[in-house]
PDB file of N, CA, C and O and ligand atoms in Angstrom:
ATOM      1  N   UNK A   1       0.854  -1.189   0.000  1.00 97.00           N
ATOM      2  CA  UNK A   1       0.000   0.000   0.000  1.00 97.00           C
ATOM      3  C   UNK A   1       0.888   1.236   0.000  1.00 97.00           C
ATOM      4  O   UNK A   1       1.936   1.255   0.645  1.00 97.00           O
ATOM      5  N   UNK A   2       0.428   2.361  -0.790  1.00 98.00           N
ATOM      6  CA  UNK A   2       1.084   3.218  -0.788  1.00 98.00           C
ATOM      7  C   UNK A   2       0.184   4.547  -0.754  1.00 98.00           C
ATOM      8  O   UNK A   2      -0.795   4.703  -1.484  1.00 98.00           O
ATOM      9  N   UNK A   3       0.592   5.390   0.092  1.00 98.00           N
ATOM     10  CA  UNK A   3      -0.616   6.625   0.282  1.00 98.00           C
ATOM     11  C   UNK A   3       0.393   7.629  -0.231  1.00 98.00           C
ATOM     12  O   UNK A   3       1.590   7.560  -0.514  1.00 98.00           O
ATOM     13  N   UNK A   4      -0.575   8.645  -0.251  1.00 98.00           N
ATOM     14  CA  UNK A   4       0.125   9.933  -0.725  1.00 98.00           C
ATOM     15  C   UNK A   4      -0.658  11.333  -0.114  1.00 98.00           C
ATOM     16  O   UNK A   4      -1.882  11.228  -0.036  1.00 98.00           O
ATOM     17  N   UNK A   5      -0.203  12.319   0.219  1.00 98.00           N
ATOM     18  CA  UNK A   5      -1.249  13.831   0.306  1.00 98.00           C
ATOM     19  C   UNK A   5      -0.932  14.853   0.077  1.00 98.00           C
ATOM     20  O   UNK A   5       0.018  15.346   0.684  1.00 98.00           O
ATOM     21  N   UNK A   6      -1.545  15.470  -0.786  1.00 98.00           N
ATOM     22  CA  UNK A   6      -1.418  16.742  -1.106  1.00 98.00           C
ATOM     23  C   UNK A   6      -1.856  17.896  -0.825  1.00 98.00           C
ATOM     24  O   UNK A   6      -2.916  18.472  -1.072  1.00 98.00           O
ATOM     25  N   UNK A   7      -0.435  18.324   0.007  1.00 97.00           N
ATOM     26  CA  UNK A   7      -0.476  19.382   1.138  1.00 97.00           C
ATOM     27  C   UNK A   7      -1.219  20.648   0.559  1.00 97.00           C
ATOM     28  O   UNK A   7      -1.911  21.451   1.185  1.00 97.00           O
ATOM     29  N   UNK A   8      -0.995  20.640  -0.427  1.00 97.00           N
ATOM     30  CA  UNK A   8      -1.355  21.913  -1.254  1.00 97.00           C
ATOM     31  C   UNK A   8      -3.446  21.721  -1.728  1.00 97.00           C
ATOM     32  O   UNK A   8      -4.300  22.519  -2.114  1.00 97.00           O
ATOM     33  N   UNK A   9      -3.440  20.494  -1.458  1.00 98.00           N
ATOM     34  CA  UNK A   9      -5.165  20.841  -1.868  1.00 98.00           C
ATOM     35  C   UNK A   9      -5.790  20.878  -0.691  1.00 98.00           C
ATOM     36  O   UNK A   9      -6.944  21.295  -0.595  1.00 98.00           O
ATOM     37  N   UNK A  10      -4.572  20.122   1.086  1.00 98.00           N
ATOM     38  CA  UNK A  10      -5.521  19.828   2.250  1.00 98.00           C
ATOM     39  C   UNK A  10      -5.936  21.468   2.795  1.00 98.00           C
ATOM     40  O   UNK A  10      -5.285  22.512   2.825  1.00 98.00           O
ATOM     41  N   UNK A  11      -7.575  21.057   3.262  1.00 97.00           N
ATOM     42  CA  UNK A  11      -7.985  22.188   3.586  1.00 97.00           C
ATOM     43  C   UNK A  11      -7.771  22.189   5.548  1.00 97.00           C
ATOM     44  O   UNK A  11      -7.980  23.145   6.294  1.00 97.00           O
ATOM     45  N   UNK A  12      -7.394  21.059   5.859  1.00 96.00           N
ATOM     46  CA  UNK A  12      -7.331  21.368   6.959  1.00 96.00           C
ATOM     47  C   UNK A  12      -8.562  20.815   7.953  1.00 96.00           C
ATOM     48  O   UNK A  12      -8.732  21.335   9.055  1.00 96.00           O
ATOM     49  N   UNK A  13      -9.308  19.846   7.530  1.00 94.00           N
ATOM     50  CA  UNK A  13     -10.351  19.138   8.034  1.00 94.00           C
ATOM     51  C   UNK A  13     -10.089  18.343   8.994  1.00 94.00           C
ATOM     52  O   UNK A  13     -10.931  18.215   9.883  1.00 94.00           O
ATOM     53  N   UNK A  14      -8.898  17.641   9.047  1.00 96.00           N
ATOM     54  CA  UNK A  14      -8.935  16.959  10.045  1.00 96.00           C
ATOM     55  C   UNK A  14      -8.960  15.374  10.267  1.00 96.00           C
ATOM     56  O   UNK A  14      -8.459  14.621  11.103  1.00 96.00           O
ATOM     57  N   UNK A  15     -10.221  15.117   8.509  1.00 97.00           N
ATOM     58  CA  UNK A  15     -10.502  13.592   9.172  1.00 97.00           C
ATOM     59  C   UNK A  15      -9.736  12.784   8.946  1.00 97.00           C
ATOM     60  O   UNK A  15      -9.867  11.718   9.547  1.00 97.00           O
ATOM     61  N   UNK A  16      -8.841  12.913   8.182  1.00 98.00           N
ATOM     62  CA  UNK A  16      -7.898  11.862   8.379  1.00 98.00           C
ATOM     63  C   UNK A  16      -6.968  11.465   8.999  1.00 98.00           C
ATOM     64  O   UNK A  16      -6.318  10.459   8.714  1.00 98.00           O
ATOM     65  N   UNK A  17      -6.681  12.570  10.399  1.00 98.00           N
ATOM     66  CA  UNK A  17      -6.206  11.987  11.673  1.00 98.00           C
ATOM     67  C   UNK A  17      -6.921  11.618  12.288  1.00 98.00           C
ATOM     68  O   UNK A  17      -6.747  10.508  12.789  1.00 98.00           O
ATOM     69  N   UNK A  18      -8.139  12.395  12.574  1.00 98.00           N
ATOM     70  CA  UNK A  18      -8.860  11.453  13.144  1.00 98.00           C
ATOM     71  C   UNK A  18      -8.926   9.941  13.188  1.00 98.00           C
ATOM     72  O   UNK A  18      -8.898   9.037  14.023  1.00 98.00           O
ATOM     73  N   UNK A  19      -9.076  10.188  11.281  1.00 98.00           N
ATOM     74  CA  UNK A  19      -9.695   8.315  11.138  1.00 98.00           C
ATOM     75  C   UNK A  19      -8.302   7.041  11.312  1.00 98.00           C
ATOM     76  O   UNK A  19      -8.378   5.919  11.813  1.00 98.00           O
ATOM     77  N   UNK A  20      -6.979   7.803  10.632  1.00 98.00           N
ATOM     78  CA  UNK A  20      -6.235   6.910  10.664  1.00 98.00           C
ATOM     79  C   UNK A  20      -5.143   7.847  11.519  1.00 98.00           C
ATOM     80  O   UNK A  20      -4.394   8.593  10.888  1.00 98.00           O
ATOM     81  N   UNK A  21      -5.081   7.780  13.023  1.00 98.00           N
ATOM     82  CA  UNK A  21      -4.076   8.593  13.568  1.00 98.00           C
ATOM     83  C   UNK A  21      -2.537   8.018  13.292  1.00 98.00           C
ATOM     84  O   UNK A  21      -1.547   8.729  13.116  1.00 98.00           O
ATOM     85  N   UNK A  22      -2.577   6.365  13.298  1.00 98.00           N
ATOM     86  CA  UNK A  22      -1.139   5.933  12.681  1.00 98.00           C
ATOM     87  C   UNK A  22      -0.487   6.554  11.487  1.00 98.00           C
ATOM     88  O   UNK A  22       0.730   6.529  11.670  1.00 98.00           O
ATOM     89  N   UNK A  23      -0.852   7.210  10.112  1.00 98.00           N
ATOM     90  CA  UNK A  23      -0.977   7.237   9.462  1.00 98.00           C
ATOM     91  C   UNK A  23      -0.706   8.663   8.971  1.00 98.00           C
ATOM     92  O   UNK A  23       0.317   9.015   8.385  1.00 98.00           O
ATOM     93  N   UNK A  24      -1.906   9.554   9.331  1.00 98.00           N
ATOM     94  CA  UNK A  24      -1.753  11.299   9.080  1.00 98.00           C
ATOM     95  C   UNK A  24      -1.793  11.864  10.522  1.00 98.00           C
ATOM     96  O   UNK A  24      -2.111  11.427  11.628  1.00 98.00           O
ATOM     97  N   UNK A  25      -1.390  12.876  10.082  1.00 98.00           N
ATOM     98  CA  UNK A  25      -1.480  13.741  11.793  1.00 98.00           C
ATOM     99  C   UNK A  25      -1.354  15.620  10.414  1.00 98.00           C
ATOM    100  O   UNK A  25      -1.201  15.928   9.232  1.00 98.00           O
ATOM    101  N   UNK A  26      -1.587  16.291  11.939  1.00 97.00           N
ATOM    102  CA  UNK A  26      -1.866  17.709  10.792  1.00 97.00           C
ATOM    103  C   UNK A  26      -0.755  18.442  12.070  1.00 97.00           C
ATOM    104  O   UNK A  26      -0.506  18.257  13.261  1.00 97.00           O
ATOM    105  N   UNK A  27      -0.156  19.691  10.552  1.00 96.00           N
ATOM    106  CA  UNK A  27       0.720  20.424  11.663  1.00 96.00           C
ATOM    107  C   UNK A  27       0.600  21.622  12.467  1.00 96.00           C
ATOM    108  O   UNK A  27       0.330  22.594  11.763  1.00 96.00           O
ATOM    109  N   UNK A  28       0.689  21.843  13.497  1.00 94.00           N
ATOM    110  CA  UNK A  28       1.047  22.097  14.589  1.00 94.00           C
ATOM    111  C   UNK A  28      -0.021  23.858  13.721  1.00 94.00           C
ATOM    112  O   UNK A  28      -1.246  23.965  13.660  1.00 94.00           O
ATOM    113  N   UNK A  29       0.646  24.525  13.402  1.00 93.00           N
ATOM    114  CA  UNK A  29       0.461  25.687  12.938  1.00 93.00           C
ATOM    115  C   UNK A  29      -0.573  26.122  11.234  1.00 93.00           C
ATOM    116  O   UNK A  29      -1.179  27.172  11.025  1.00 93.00           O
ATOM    117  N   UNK A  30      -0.469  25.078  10.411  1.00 93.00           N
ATOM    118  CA  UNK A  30      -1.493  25.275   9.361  1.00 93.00           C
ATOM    119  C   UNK A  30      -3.160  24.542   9.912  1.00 93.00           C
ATOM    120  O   UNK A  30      -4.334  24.904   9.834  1.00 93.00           O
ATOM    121  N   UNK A  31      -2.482  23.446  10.427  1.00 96.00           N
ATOM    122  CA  UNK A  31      -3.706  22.178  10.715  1.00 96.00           C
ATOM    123  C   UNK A  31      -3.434  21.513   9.330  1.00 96.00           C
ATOM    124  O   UNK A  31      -4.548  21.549   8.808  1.00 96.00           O
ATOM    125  N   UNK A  32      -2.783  21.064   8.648  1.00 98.00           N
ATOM    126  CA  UNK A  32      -2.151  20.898   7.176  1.00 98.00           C
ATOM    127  C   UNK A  32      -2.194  19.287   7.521  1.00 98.00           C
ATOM    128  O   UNK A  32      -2.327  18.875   8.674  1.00 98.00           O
ATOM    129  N   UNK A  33      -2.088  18.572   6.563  1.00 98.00           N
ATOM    130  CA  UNK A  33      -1.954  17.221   6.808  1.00 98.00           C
ATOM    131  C   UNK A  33      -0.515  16.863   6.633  1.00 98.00           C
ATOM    132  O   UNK A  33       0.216  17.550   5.919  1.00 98.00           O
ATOM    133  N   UNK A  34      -0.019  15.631   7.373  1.00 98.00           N
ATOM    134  CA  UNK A  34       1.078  15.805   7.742  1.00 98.00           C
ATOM    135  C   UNK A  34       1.084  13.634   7.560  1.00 98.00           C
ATOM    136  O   UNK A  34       0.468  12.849   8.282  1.00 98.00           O
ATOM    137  N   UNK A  35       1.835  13.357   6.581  1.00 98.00           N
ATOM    138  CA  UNK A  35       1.816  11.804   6.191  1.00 98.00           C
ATOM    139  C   UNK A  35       2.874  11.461   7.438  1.00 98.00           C
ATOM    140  O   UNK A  35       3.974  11.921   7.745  1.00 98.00           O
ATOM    141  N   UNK A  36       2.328  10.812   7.797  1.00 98.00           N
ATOM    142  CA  UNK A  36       3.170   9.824   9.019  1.00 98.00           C
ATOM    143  C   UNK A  36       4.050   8.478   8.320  1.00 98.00           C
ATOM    144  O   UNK A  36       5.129   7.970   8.624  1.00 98.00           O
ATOM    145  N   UNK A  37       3.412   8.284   7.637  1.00 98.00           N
ATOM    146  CA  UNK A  37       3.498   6.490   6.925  1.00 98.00           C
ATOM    147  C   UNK A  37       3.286   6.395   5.922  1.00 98.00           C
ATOM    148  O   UNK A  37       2.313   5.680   5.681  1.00 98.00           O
ATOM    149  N   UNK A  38       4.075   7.072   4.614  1.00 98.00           N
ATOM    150  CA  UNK A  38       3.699   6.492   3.261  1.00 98.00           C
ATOM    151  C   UNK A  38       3.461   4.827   2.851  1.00 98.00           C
ATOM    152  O   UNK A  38       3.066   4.576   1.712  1.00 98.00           O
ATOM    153  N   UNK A  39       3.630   4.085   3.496  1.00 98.00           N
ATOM    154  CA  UNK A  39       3.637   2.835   3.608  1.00 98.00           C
ATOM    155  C   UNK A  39       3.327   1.883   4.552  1.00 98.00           C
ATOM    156  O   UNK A  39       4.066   1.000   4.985  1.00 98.00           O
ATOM    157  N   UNK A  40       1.816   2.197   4.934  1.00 98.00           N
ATOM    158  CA  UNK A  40       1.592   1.128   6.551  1.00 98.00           C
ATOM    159  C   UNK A  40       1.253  -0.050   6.096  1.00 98.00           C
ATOM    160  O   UNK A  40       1.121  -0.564   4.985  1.00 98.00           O
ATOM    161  N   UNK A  41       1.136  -0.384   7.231  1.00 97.00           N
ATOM    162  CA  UNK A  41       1.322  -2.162   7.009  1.00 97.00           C
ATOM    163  C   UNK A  41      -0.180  -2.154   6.479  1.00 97.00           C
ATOM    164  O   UNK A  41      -0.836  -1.117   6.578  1.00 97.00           O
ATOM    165  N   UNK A  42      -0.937  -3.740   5.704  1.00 95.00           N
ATOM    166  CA  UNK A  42      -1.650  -3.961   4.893  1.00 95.00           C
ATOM    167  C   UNK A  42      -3.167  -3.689   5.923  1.00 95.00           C
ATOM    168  O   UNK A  42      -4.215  -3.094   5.670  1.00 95.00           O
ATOM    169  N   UNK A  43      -2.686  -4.430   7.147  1.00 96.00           N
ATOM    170  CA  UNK A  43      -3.837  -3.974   8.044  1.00 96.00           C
ATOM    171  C   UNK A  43      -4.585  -2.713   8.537  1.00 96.00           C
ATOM    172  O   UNK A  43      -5.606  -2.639   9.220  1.00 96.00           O
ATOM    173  N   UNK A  44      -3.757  -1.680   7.976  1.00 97.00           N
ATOM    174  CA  UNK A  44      -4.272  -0.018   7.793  1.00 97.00           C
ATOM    175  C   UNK A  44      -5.128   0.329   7.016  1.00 97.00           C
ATOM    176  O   UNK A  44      -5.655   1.439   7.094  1.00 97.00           O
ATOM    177  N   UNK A  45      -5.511  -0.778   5.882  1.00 97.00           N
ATOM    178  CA  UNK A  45      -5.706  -0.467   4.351  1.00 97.00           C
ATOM    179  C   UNK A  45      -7.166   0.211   5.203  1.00 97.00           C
ATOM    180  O   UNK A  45      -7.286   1.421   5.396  1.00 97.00           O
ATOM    181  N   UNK A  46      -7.936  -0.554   5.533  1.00 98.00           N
ATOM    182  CA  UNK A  46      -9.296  -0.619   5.773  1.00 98.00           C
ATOM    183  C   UNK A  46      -9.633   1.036   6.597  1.00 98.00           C
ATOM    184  O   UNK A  46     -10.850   1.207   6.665  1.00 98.00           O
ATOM    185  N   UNK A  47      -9.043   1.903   7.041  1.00 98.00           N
ATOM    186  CA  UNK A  47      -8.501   2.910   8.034  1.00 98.00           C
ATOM    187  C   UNK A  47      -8.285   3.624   6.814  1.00 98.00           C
ATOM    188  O   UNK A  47      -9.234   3.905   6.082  1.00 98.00           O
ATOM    189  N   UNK A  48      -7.084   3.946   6.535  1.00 98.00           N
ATOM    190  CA  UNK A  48      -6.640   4.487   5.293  1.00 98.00           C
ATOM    191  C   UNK A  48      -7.346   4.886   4.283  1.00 98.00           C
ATOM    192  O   UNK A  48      -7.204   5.910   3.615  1.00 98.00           O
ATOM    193  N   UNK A  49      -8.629   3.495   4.118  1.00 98.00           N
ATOM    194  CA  UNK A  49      -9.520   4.090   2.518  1.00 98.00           C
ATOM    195  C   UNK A  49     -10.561   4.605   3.354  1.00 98.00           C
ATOM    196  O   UNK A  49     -11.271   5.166   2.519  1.00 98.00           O
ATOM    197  N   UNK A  50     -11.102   4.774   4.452  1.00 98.00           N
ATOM    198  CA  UNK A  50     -12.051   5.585   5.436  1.00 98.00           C
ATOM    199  C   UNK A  50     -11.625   7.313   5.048  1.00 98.00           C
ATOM    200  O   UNK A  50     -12.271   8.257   4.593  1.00 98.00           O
ATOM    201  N   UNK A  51     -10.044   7.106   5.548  1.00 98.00           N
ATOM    202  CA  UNK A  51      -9.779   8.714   6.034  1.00 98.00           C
ATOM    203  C   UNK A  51      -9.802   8.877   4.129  1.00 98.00           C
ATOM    204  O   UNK A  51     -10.638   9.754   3.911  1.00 98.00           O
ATOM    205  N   UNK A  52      -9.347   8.484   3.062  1.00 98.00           N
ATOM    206  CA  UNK A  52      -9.602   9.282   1.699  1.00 98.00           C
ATOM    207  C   UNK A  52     -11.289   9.213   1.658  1.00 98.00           C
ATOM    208  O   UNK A  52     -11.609  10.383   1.443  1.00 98.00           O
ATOM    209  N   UNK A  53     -12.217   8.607   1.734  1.00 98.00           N
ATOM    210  CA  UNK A  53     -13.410   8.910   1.339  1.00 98.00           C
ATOM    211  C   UNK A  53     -14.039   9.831   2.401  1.00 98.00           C
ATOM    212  O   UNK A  53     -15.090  10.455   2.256  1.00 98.00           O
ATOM    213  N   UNK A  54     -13.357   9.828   3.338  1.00 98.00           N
ATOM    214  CA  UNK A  54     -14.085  10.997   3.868  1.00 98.00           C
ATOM    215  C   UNK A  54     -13.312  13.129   4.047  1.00 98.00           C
ATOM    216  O   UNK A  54     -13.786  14.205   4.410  1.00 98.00           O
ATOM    217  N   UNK A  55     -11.858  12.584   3.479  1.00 98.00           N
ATOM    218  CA  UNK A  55     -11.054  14.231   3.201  1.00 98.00           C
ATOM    219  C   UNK A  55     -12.391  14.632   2.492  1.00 98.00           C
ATOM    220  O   UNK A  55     -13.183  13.801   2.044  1.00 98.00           O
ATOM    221  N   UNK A  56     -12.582  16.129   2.429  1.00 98.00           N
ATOM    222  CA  UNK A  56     -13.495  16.604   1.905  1.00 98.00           C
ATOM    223  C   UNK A  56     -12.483  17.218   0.583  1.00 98.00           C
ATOM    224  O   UNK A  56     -13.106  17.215  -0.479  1.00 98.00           O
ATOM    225  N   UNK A  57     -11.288  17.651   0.486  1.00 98.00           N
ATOM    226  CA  UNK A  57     -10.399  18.514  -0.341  1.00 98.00           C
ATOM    227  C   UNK A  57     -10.084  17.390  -1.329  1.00 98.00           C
ATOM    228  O   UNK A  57      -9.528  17.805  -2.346  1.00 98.00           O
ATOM    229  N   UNK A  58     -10.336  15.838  -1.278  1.00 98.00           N
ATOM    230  CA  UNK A  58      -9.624  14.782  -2.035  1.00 98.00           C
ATOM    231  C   UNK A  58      -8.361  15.061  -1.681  1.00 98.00           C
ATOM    232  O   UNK A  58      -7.954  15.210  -2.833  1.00 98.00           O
ATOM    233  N   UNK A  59      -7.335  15.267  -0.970  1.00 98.00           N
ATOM    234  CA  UNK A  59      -6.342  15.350  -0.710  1.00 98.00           C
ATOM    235  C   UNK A  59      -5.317  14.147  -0.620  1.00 98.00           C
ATOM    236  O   UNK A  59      -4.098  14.040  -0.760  1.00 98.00           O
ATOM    237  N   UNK A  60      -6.126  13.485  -0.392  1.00 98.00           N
ATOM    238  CA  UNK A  60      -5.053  11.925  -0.088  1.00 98.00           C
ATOM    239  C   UNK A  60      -5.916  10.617  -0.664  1.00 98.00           C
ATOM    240  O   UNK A  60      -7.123  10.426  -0.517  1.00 98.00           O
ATOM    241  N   UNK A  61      -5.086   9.888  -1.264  1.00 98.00           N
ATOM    242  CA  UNK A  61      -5.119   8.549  -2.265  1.00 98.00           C
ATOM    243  C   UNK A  61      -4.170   7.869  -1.768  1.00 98.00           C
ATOM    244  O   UNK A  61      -3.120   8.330  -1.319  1.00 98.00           O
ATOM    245  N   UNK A  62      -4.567   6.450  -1.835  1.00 98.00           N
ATOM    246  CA  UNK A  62      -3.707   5.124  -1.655  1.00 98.00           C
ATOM    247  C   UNK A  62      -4.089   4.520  -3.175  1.00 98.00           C
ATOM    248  O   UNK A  62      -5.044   4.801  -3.898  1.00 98.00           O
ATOM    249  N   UNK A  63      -3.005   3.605  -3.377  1.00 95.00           N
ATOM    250  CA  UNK A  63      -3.092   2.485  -4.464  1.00 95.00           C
ATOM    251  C   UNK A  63      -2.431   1.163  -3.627  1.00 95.00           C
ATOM    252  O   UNK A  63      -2.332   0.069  -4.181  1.00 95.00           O
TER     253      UNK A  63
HETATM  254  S1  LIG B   1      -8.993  15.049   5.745  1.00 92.96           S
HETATM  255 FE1  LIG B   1      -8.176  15.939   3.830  1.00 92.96          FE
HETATM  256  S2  LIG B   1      -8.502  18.119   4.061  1.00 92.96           S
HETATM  257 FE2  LIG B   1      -8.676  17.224   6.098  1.00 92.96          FE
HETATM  258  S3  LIG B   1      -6.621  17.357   7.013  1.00 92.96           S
HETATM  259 FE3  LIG B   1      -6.792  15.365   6.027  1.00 92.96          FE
HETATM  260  S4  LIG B   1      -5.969  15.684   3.951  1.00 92.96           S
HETATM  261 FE4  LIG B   1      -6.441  17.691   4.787  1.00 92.96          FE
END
């Protein structure tokens, strides 16, 4: 699995620390998304495709 985010479209929502805190976290001063793990283990997948269907900016994709 491989994720990706693009800092430049995140608006700063949030849910994808929320949903996958292993994973994204946002920084300190934008609220920006912030990739923890371009590569978590396979058992994230299910976590991972939560937090992309629910970014509202489409900001982040896995393949
Ligand atoms: S859910 Fe999307 S818009 Fe919100 S912080 Fe994460 S990447 Fe950015």
């Amino acid at each position: 699995m491989k994720v990706t985010a693009d800092r430049d479209r995140c608006i700063g929502a949030g849910m994808c620390a929320l949903t996958a805190p292993a994973v994204f976290d946002q920084d300190q001063d934008e609220a920006v998304v912030v990739l923890l793990d371009e590569t978590p283990p396979d058992d994230a997948r299910v976590l991972v495709e939560q937090a992309v269907d629910r970014c509202p900016s489409g900001a982040i994709h896995v393949r």
